[in-house]
Coordinates of C-alpha atoms in Angstrom, one line a residue:
X1 CA -16.8 10.5 10.0
X2 CA -13.4 9.5 8.8
X3 CA -12.5 5.8 8.7
X4 CA -9.0 4.3 8.6
X5 CA -8.3 0.7 7.5
X6 CA -5.3 -0.6 9.4
X7 CA -3.7 -3.7 7.9
X8 CA -0.7 -5.6 9.3
X9 CA 1.1 -8.5 7.6
X10 CA 4.1 -9.3 9.8
X11 CA 4.1 -12.7 11.6
X12 CA 6.4 -11.3 14.4
X13 CA 3.8 -9.4 16.4
X14 CA 5.6 -7.9 19.4
X15 CA 9.0 -8.0 17.7
X16 CA 7.7 -6.6 14.4
X17 CA 9.0 -3.2 13.3
X18 CA 6.3 -2.7 10.7
X19 CA 3.6 -3.4 13.4
X20 CA 5.1 -0.9 15.8
X21 CA 5.2 1.8 13.2
X22 CA 1.6 1.2 12.0
X23 CA 0.6 1.3 15.6
X24 CA 2.3 4.7 15.9
X25 CA 0.5 5.8 12.8
X26 CA -2.9 4.7 14.2
X27 CA -2.3 6.4 17.5
X28 CA -1.4 9.7 15.8
X29 CA -4.3 9.3 13.4
X30 CA -6.8 8.9 16.3
X31 CA -5.3 12.0 17.9
X32 CA -5.9 14.0 14.8
X33 CA -9.3 12.3 14.0
X34 CA -11.0 12.1 17.5
X35 CA -14.3 11.1 16.0
X36 CA -12.8 8.7 13.4
X37 CA -13.2 4.9 13.3
X38 CA -10.5 2.3 12.7
X39 CA -11.0 -1.0 11.0
X40 CA -8.4 -3.6 12.1
X41 CA -7.3 -6.3 9.7
X42 CA -4.5 -8.7 10.8
X43 CA -3.7 -10.7 7.8
X44 CA -1.9 -13.4 9.9
X45 CA -5.1 -13.9 11.9
X46 CA -7.5 -14.0 8.9
X47 CA -6.8 -17.5 7.5
X48 CA -7.0 -16.2 3.9
X49 CA -7.1 -19.1 1.4
X50 CA -5.2 -19.2 -1.9
X51 CA -7.2 -18.6 -5.1
X52 CA -8.4 -21.8 -6.6
X53 CA -10.6 -22.9 -9.5
X54 CA -13.8 -22.7 -7.4
X55 CA -13.1 -19.1 -6.4
X56 CA -12.4 -18.1 -10.0
X57 CA -15.6 -19.8 -11.2
X58 CA -17.6 -18.0 -8.5
X59 CA -16.0 -14.6 -9.2
X60 CA -16.9 -14.7 -12.9
X61 CA -20.5 -15.9 -12.3
X62 CA -23.0 -13.0 -12.3
X63 CA -24.2 -12.1 -8.8
X64 CA -27.8 -13.2 -9.6
X65 CA -26.7 -16.6 -10.9
X66 CA -24.4 -17.6 -8.1
X67 CA -25.2 -20.7 -6.0
X68 CA -25.2 -20.6 -2.2
X69 CA -21.8 -22.4 -2.3
X70 CA -20.4 -19.8 -4.6
X71 CA -21.5 -17.0 -2.3
X72 CA -19.9 -18.8 0.5
X73 CA -16.6 -19.1 -1.4
X74 CA -16.6 -15.3 -2.1
X75 CA -17.8 -14.3 1.4
X76 CA -14.3 -13.5 2.8
X77 CA -13.4 -11.6 -0.4
X78 CA -16.7 -9.6 -0.1
X79 CA -15.9 -8.7 3.5
X80 CA -12.4 -7.5 2.6
X81 CA -13.8 -5.5 -0.2
X82 CA -16.4 -3.9 2.1
X83 CA -13.5 -2.8 4.4
X84 CA -11.7 -1.2 1.5
X85 CA -14.9 0.6 0.4
X86 CA -15.8 1.8 3.9
X87 CA -12.5 3.3 4.7
X88 CA -11.3 6.6 3.2
X89 CA -7.7 6.0 4.2
X90 CA -5.4 2.9 4.6
X91 CA -2.3 2.2 6.6
X92 CA -0.5 -1.0 5.6
X93 CA 2.4 -2.6 7.4
X94 CA 4.6 -4.7 5.1
X95 CA 7.8 -6.5 6.1
X96 CA 10.0 -7.5 3.2
X97 CA 10.2 -11.3 2.8
X98 CA 12.7 -12.6 0.3
X99 CA 12.7 -9.2 -1.5
X100 CA 9.0 -9.2 -1.9
X101 CA 5.7 -8.9 0.1
X102 CA 4.7 -11.5 2.7
X103 CA 2.7 -14.4 1.4
X104 CA -0.4 -13.3 3.4
X105 CA -0.2 -9.9 1.7
X106 CA -0.3 -11.5 -1.7
X107 CA -3.2 -13.7 -0.6
X108 CA -5.1 -10.6 0.5
X109 CA -4.4 -8.8 -2.7
X110 CA -5.7 -11.8 -4.7
X111 CA -9.0 -11.6 -2.7
X112 CA -9.5 -7.9 -3.3
X113 CA -8.4 -7.6 -6.9
X114 CA -11.7 -8.5 -8.5
X115 CA -13.0 -7.4 -11.9
X116 CA -16.1 -5.3 -11.5
X117 CA -15.3 -4.6 -7.8
X118 CA -11.8 -2.9 -7.8
X119 CA -11.1 -2.7 -11.5
X120 CA -12.9 -2.9 -14.8
X121 CA -12.2 -2.8 -18.5
X122 CA -13.6 0.1 -20.4
X123 CA -13.2 0.1 -24.2
X124 CA -10.6 -2.6 -23.8
X125 CA -8.5 -0.6 -21.3
X126 CA -8.2 -1.2 -17.5
X127 CA -9.8 1.3 -15.1
X128 CA -9.2 1.2 -11.4
X129 CA -12.3 1.5 -9.2
X130 CA -10.6 2.3 -5.9
X131 CA -10.8 6.1 -6.2
X132 CA -10.8 9.0 -3.7
X133 CA -8.7 7.0 -1.2
X134 CA -5.2 7.4 0.1
X135 CA -2.8 4.9 1.5
X136 CA 0.4 4.8 3.5
X137 CA 2.5 1.7 3.2
X138 CA 5.0 1.2 6.0
X139 CA 7.7 -1.1 4.9
X140 CA 10.4 -2.8 7.1
X141 CA 13.4 -4.3 5.5
X142 CA 16.3 -6.3 7.0
X143 CA 18.9 -4.7 4.7
X144 CA 19.1 -1.4 2.9
X145 CA 17.3 -1.2 -0.4
X146 CA 17.1 2.6 -1.0
X147 CA 17.4 3.8 -4.6
X148 CA 21.1 4.6 -4.3
X149 CA 22.2 1.4 -2.5
X150 CA 23.9 -1.7 -4.0
X151 CA 20.8 -3.8 -3.3
X152 CA 18.2 -1.4 -4.7
X153 CA 17.4 -3.7 -7.7
X154 CA 16.3 -6.5 -5.2
X155 CA 13.5 -4.4 -3.8
X156 CA 10.3 -5.8 -5.3
X157 CA 8.0 -4.5 -2.4
X158 CA 7.4 -0.9 -3.3
X159 CA 7.4 -1.3 -7.1
X160 CA 4.9 -4.2 -6.8
X161 CA 2.5 -2.4 -4.3
X162 CA 2.7 0.8 -6.3
X163 CA 1.9 -1.0 -9.5
X164 CA -0.9 -3.2 -8.3
X165 CA -2.7 -0.5 -6.3
X166 CA -2.2 2.0 -9.1
X167 CA -3.9 -0.5 -11.4
X168 CA -6.8 -0.7 -8.9
X169 CA -7.1 3.1 -9.0
X170 CA -5.3 4.1 -5.8
X171 CA -2.7 6.6 -6.9
X172 CA -2.4 8.7 -3.6
X173 CA 0.1 6.4 -2.0
X174 CA 3.0 7.2 0.4
X175 CA 5.8 4.8 1.2
X176 CA 7.7 5.0 4.4
X177 CA 10.6 2.5 4.8
X178 CA 12.5 1.5 7.9
X179 CA 15.6 -0.2 6.5
X180 CA 18.3 -2.1 8.3
X181 CA 16.1 -4.0 10.9
X182 CA 18.6 -6.9 10.9
X183 CA 20.7 -4.7 13.1
X184 CA 18.2 -5.3 15.9
X185 CA 19.3 -8.9 16.0
X186 CA 22.9 -7.9 16.7
X187 CA 22.6 -5.4 19.5
X188 CA 21.3 -2.3 17.8
X189 CA 19.2 -0.4 20.3
X190 CA 15.5 -0.8 19.3
X191 CA 14.4 2.5 20.8
X192 CA 17.1 4.5 19.1
X193 CA 16.4 2.7 15.8
X194 CA 12.7 3.2 15.9
X195 CA 12.7 6.9 17.1
X196 CA 13.3 8.6 13.7
X197 CA 10.9 6.3 11.9
X198 CA 8.1 6.9 14.5
X199 CA 8.8 10.6 14.1
X200 CA 8.5 10.4 10.3
X201 CA 5.2 8.4 10.6
X202 CA 3.7 10.9 13.1
X203 CA 4.8 13.9 10.9
X204 CA 3.2 12.3 7.9
X205 CA -0.1 11.8 9.7
X206 CA -0.1 15.5 10.8
X207 CA 0.7 16.8 7.4
X208 CA -1.9 14.5 5.7

């Protein structure tokens, strides 16, 4: 049975473009995988804490030597890692916040980037451990940050996600961007704006 991990990080919920597009992805994925399962992870509803010294200490303590408190500190991280391991495919909604990923997305990445779990060092070289998976990152940006635009150098979302997940071993990644969402605040028709992006998402699911 195929399993999809659906992650959203926008705080806007009903007004969110990235959430609407990941929703379209999931609906199409369910249609093409009628016996599949979907794991839902809303990062804004997960209360993910920032990394602190207690977390780092627990993370680098061998499993068999951890105290009950250390296991408690790592419990959310272990749950998030289990979701990554169970799913064969990921769809991740990411709005651009101040040219980068939302803070909740960074908090989630800090929880799942764990030595011995999602990466290791072999002969002094890093080796990603998230292998045999594929991901689709659906990005929504207020302005236009495509490669040929004036603001391209301000886009730290796709380069960051591509680099960090590549480090973790996930190299089968597709990025679909809906740029220009700020127009929705000044009268741009939402349905007309979303239509081509929804079509692109659905087409990608069918091809994949």
